[in-house]
PDB file of C-alpha atoms in Angstrom:
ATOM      1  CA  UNK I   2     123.951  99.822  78.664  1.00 51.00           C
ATOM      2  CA  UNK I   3     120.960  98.313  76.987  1.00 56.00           C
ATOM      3  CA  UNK I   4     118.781  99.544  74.822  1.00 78.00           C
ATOM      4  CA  UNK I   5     115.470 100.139  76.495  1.00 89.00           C
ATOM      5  CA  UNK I   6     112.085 102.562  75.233  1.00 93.00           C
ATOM      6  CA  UNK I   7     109.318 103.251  76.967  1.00 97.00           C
ATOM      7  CA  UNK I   8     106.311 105.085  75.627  1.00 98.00           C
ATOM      8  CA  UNK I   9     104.143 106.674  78.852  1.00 98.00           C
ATOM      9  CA  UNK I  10     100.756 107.002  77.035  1.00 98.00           C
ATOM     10  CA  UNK I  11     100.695 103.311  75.748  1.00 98.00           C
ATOM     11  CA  UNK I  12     101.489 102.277  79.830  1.00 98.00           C
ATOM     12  CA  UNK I  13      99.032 104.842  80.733  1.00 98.00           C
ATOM     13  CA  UNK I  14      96.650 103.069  78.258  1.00 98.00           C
ATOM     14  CA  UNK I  15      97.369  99.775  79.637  1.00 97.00           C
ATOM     15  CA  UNK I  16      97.296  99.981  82.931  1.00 98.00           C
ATOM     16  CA  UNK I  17      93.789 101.527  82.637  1.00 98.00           C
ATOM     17  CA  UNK I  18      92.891  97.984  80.263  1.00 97.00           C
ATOM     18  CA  UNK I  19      94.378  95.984  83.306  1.00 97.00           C
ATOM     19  CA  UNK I  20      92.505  97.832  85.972  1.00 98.00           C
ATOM     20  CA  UNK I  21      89.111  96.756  84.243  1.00 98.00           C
ATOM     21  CA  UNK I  22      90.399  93.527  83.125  1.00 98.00           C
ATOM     22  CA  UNK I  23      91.020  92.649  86.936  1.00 98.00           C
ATOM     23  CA  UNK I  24      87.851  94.299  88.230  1.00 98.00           C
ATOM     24  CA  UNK I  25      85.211  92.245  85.475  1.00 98.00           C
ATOM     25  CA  UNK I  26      87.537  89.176  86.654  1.00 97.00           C
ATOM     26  CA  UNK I  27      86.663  89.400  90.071  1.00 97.00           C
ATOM     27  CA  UNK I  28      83.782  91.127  89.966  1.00 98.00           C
ATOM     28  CA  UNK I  29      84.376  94.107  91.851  1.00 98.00           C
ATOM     29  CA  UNK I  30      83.832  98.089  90.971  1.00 98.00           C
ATOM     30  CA  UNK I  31      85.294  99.768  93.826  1.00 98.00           C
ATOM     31  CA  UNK I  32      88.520 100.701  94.887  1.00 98.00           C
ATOM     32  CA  UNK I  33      90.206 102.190  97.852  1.00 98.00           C
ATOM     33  CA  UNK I  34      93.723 103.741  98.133  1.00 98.00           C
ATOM     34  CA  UNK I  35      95.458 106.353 100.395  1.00 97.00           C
ATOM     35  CA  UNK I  36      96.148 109.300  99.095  1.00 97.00           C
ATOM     36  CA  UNK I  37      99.243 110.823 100.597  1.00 93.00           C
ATOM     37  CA  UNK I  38      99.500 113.810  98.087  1.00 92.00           C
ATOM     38  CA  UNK I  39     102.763 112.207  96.123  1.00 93.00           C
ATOM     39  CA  UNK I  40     102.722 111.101  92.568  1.00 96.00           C
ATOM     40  CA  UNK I  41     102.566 107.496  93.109  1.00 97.00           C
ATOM     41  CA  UNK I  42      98.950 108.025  95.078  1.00 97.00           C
ATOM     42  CA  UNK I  43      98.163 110.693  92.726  1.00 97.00           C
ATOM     43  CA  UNK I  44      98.842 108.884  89.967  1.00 98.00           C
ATOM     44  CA  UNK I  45      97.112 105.696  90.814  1.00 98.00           C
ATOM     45  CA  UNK I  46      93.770 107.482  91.814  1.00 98.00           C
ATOM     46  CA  UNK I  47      93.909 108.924  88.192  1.00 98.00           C
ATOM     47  CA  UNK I  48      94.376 105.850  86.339  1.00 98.00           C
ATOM     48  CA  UNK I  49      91.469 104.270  88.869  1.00 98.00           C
ATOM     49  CA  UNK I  50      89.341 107.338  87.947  1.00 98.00           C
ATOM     50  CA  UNK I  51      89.712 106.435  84.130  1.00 98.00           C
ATOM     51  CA  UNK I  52      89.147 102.916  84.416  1.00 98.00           C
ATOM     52  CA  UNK I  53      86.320 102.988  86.990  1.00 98.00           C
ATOM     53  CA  UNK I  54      84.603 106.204  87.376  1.00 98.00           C
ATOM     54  CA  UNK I  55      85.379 108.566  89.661  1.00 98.00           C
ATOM     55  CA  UNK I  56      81.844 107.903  91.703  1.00 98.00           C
ATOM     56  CA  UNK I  57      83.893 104.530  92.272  1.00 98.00           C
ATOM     57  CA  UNK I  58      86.927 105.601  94.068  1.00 98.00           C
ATOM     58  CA  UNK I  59      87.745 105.888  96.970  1.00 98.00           C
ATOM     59  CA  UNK I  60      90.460 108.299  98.574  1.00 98.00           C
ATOM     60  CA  UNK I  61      91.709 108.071 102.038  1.00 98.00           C
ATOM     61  CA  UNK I  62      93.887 110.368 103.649  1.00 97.00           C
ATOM     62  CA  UNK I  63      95.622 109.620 106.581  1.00 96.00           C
ATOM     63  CA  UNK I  64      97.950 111.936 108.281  1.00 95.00           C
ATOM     64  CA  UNK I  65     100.376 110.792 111.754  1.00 92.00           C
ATOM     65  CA  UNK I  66      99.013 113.696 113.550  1.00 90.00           C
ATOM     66  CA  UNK I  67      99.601 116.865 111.566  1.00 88.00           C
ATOM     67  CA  UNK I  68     100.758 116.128 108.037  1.00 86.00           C
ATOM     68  CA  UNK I  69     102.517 119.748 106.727  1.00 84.00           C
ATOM     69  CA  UNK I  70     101.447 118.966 102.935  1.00 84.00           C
ATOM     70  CA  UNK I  71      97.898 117.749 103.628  1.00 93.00           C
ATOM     71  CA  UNK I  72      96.343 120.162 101.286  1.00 94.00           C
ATOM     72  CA  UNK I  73      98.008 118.056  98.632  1.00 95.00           C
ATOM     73  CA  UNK I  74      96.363 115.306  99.310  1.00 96.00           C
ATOM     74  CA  UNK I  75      92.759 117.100  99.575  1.00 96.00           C
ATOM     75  CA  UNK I  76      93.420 118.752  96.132  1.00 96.00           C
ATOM     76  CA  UNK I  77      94.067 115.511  94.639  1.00 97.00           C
ATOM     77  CA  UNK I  78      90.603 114.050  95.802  1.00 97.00           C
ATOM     78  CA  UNK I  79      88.894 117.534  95.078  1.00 97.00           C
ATOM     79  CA  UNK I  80      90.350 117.633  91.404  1.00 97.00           C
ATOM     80  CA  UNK I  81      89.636 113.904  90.533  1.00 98.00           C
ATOM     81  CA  UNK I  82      86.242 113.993  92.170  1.00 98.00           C
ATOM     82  CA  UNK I  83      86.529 110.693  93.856  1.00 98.00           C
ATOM     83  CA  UNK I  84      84.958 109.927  97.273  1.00 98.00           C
ATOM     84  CA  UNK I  85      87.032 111.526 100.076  1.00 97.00           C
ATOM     85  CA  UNK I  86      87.774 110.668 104.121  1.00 97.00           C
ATOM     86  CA  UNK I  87      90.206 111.780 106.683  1.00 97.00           C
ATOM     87  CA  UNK I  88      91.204 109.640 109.347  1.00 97.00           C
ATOM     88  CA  UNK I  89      93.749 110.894 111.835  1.00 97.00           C
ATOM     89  CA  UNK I  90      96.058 107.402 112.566  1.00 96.00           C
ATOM     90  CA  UNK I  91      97.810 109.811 115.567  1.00 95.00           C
ATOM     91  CA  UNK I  92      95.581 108.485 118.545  1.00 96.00           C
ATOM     92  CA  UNK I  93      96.361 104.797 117.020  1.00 95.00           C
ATOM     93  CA  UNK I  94     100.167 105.219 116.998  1.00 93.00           C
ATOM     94  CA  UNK I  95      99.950 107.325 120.730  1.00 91.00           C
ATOM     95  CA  UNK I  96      97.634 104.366 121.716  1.00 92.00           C
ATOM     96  CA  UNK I  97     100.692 102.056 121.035  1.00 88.00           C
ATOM     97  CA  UNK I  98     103.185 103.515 122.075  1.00 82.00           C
ATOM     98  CA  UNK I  99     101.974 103.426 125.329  1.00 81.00           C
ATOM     99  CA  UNK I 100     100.745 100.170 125.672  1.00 80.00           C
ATOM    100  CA  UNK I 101     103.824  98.909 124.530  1.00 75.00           C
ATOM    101  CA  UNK I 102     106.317 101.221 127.012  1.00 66.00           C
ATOM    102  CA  UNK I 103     103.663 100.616 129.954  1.00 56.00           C
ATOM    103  CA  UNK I 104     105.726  97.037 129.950  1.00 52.00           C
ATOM    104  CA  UNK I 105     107.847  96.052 132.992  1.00 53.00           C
ATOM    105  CA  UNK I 106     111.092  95.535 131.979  1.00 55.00           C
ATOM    106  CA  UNK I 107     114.520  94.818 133.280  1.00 52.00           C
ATOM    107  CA  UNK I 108     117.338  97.274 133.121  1.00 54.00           C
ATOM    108  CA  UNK I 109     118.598  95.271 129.313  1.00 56.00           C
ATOM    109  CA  UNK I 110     115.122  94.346 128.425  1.00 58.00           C
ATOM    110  CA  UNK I 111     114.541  98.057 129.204  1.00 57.00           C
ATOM    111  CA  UNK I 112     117.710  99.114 126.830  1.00 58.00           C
ATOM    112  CA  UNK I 113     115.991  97.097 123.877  1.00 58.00           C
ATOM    113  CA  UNK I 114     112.843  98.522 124.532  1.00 59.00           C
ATOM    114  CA  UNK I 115     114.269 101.893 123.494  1.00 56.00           C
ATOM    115  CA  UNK I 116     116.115 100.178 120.501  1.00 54.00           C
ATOM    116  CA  UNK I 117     112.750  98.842 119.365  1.00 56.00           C
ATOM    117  CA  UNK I 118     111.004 102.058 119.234  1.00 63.00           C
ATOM    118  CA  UNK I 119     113.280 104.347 117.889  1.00 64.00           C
ATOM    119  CA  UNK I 120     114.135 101.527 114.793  1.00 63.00           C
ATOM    120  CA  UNK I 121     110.931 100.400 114.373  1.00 75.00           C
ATOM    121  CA  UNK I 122     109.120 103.861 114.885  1.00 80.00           C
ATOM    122  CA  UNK I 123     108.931 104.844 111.627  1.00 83.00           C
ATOM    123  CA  UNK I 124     107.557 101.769 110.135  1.00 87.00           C
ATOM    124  CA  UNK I 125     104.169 101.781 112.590  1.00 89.00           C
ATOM    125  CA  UNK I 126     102.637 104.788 110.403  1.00 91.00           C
ATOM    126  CA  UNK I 127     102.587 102.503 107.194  1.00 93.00           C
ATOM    127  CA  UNK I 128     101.074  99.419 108.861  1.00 94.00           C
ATOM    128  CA  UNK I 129      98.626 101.284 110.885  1.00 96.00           C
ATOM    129  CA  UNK I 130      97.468 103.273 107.797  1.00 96.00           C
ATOM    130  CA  UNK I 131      97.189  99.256 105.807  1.00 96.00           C
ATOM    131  CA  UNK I 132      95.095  98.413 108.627  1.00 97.00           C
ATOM    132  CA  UNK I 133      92.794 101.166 108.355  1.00 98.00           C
ATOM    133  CA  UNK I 134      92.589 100.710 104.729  1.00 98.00           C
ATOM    134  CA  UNK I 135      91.661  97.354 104.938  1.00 98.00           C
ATOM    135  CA  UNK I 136      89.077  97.985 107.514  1.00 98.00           C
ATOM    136  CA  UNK I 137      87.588 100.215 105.187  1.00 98.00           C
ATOM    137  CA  UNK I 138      87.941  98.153 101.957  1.00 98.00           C
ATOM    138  CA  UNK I 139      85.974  95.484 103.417  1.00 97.00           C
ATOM    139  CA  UNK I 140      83.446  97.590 104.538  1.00 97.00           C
ATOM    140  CA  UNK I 141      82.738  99.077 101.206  1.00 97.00           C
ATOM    141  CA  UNK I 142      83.453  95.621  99.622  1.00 97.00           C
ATOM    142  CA  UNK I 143      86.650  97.293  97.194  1.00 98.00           C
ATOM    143  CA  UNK I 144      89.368  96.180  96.367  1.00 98.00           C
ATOM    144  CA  UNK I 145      92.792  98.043  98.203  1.00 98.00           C
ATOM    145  CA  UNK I 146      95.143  99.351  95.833  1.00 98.00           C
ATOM    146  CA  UNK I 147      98.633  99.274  95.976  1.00 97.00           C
ATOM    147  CA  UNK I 148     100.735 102.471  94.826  1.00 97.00           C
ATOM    148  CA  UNK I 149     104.459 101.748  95.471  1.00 95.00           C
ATOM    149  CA  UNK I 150     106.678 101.583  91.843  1.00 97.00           C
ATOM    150  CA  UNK I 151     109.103  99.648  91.112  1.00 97.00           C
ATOM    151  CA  UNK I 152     111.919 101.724  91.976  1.00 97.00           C
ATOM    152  CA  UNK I 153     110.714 101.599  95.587  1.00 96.00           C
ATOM    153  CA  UNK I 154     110.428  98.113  95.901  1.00 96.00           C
ATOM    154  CA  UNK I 155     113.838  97.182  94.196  1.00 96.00           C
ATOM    155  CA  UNK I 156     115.746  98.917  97.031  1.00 96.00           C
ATOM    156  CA  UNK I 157     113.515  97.594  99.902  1.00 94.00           C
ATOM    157  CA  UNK I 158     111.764 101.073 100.418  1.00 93.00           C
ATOM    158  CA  UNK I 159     108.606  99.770 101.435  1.00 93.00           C
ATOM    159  CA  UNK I 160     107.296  98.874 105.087  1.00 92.00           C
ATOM    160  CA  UNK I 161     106.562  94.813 105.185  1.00 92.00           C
ATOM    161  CA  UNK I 162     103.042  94.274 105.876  1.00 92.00           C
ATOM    162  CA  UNK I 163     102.250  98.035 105.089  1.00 93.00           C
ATOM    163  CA  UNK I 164     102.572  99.668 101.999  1.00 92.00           C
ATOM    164  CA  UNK I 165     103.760  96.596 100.540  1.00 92.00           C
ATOM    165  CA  UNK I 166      99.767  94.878 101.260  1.00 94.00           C
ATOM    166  CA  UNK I 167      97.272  95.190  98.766  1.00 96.00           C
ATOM    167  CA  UNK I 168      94.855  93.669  96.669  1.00 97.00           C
ATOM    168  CA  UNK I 169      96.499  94.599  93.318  1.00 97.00           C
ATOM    169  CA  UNK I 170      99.774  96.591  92.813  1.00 97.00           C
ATOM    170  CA  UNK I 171      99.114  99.174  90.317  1.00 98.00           C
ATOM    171  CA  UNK I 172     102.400 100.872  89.524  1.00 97.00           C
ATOM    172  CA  UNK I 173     104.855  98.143  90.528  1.00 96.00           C
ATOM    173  CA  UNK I 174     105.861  97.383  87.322  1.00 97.00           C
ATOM    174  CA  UNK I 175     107.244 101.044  86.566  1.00 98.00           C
ATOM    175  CA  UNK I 176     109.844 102.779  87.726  1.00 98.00           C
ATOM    176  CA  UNK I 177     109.547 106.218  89.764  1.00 97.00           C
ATOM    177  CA  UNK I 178     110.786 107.986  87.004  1.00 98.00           C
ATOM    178  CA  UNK I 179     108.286 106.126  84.058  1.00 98.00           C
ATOM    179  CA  UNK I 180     105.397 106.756  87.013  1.00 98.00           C
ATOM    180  CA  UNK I 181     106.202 110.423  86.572  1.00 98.00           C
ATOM    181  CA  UNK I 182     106.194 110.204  82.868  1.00 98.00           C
ATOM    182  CA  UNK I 183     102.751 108.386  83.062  1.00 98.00           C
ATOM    183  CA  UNK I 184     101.465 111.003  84.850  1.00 98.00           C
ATOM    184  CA  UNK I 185     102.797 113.742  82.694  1.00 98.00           C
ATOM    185  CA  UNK I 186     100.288 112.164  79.952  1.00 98.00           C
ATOM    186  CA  UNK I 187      97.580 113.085  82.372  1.00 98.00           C
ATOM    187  CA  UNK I 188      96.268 116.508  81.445  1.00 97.00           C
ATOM    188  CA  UNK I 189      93.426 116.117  84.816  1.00 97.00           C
ATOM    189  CA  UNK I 190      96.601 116.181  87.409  1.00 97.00           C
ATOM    190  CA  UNK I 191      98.315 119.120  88.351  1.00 95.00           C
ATOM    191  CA  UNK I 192     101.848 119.197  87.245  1.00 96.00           C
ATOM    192  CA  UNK I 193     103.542 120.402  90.256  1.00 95.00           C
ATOM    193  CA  UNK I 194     101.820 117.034  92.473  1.00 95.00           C
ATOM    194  CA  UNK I 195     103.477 114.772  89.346  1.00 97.00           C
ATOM    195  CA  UNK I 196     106.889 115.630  89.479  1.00 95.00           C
ATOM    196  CA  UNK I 197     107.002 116.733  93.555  1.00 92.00           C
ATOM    197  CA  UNK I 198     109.941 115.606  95.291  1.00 88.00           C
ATOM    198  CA  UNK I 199     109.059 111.769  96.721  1.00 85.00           C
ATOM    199  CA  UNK I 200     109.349 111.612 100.726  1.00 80.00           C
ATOM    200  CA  UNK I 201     108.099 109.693 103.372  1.00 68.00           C
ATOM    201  CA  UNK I 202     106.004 112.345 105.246  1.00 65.00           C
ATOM    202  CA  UNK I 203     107.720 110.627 108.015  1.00 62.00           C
ATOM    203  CA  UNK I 204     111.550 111.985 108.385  1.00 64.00           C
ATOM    204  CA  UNK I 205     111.826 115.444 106.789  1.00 70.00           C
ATOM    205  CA  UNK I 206     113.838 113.741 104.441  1.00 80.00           C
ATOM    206  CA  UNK I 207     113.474 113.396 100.873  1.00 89.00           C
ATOM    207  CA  UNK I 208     113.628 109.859  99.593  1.00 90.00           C
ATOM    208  CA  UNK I 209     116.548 110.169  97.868  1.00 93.00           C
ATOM    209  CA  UNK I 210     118.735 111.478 101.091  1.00 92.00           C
ATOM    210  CA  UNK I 211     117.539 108.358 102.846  1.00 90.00           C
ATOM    211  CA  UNK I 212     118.100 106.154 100.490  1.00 94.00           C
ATOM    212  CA  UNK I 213     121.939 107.461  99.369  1.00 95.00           C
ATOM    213  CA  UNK I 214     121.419 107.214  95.673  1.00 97.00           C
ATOM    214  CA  UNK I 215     119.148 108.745  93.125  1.00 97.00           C
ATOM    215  CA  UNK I 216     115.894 107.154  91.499  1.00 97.00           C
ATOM    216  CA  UNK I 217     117.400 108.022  87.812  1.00 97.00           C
ATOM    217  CA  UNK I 218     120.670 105.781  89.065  1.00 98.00           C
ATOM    218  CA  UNK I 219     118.076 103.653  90.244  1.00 97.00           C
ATOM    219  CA  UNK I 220     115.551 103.469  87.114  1.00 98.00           C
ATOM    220  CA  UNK I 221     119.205 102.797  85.089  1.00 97.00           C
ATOM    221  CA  UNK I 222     120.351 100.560  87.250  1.00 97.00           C
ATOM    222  CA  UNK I 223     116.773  98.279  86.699  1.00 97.00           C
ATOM    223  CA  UNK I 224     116.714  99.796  82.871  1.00 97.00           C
ATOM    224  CA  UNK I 225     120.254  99.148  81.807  1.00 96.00           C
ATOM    225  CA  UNK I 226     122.100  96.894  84.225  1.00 96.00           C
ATOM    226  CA  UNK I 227     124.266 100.110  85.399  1.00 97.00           C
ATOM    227  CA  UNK I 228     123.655 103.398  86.657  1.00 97.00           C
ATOM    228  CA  UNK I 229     126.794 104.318  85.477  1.00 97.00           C
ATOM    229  CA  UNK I 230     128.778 104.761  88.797  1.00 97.00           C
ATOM    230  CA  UNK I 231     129.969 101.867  90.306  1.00 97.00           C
ATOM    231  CA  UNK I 232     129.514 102.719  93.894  1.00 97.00           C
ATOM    232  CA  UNK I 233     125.824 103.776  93.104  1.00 97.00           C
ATOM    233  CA  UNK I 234     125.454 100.513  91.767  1.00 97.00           C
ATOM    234  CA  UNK I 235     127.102  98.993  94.952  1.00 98.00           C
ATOM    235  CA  UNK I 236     124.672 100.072  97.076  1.00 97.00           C
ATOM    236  CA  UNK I 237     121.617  99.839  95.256  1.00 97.00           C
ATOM    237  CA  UNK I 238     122.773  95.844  95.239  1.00 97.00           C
ATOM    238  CA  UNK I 239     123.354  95.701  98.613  1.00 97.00           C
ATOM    239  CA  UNK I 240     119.583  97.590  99.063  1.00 97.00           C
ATOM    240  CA  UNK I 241     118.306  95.111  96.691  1.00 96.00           C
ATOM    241  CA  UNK I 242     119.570  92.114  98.542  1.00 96.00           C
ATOM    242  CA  UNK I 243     118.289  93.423 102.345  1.00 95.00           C
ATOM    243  CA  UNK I 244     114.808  94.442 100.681  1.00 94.00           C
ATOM    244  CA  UNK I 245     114.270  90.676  99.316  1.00 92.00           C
ATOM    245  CA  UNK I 246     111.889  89.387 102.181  1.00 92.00           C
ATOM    246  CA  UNK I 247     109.950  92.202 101.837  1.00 91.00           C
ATOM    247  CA  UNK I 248     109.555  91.191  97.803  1.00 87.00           C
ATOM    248  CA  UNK I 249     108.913  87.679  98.961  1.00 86.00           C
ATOM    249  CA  UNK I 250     105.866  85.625 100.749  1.00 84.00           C
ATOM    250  CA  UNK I 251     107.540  84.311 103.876  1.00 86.00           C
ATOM    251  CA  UNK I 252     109.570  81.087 103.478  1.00 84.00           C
ATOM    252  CA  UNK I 253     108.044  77.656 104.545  1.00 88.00           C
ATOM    253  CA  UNK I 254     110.803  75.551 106.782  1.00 87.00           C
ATOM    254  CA  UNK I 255     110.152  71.887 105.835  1.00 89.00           C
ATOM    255  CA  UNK I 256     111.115  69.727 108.915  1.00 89.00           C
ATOM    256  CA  UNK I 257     112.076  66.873 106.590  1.00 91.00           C
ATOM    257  CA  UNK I 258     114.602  68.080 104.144  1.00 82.00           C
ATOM    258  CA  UNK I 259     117.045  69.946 107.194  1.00 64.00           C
TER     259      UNK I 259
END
């Protein structure tokens, strides 16, 4: 394996210079983020507080319905101090549902309705949330922050045009585990919301049952070349290789060079 360091209070230090560097470049002093109560969100609002101000962030929770670990979230704004709203995305993601199963459909256009949903399901929560984000962003003229690391978006763990949109992407240069370490640095955050177990909110699985291999084979695997077990290593590949279009803007077909 390589050799690799990594020191969490100079990346903590750093990402705080680029946050302002980007902000007096475009001249901007807002910025908006979702707060979902996990250590990537929590994380990012922290960094955003000590770059910015805290009277210049905004925090945006936005729970499916009922979200179990909300309180997270609202103790995250509360202890940062930044500006805080709830919006409920539920009546959104009812709304199109049934819209979209109100269509008329034969007996197999009926049979990949149902496939649709139940694959594609999961992934309306993230997009629906970008979209609200956005709305709001524009209103307030800020600029939307993007929280996913780098872990996530090696393996394709990311929803295209949802978590994956943003105005700058604030931890995608570290992996989950550094993002933890970062954090760690961070005497303002509560420990237990830094090192809580990553999920989607969305299965009742953790992140590392859906994805079949650990983020510490993961952060080795980007770190070192290996994670040290060859089928780990397998799959994160194979993740790695599905995941690309989301990593990528989409391809422009030139007529003239088929």
């Amino acid at each position: 394996m390589s050799a690799y360091t990594f020191n969490a209070e100079s990346a903590r230090d750093g990402l705080v210079a680029a946050i302002r560097e980007i902000a007096d470049r475009q001249g901007f002093t807002k910025v908006i983020l979702g707060i979902s109560g996990g250590k990537d969100s929590t994380i990012a609002a922290a960094l955003c507080v000590r770059a910015l101000g805290k009277e210049n962030v905004y925090g945006v929770m936005l729970p499916d319905g009922v979200q179990k670990d909300i309180s997270d979230s609202q103790r995250v704004c509360e202890v940062l101090g930044i500006n805080q709203r709830t919006v409920n995305i539920g009546p959104m993601h009812e709304a199109l549902r049934a819209v979209t199963d109100q269509v008329e459909c034969t007996a197999q256009e009926g049979e990949f309705a149902v496939a649709y949903h139940r694959e594609s399901d999961l992934n309306v929560g993230p997009r629906l949330r970008m979209t609200t984000l956005r709305y709001m962003a524009q209103a307030l003229n800020a600029r939307l922050v993007g929280t996913g690391n780098l872990s996530e978006i090696t393996v394709g763990y990311c929803t295209k045009d949802g978590d994956t949109s943003s105005d700058f992407a604030l931890l995608a240069s570290l992996t989950s585990l550094e993002v933890v370490q970062v954090g760690l640095t961070m005497a303002e955050l509560p420990r237990d919301l830094v090192v809580k177990t990553p999920s989607d909110g969305l299965s009742g699985k953790s992140d590392e049952e859906r994805l079949g291999v650990t983020y510490q084979q993961i952060h080795d695997y980007i770190r070192h070349g290996s994670s040290g077990n060859s089928e780990a290593d397998e799959r994160i590949a194979r993740l790695e290789r599905a995941g690309m279009h989301k990593r990528s803007r989409p391809p422009v077909l030139d007529p003239f060079k088929a």
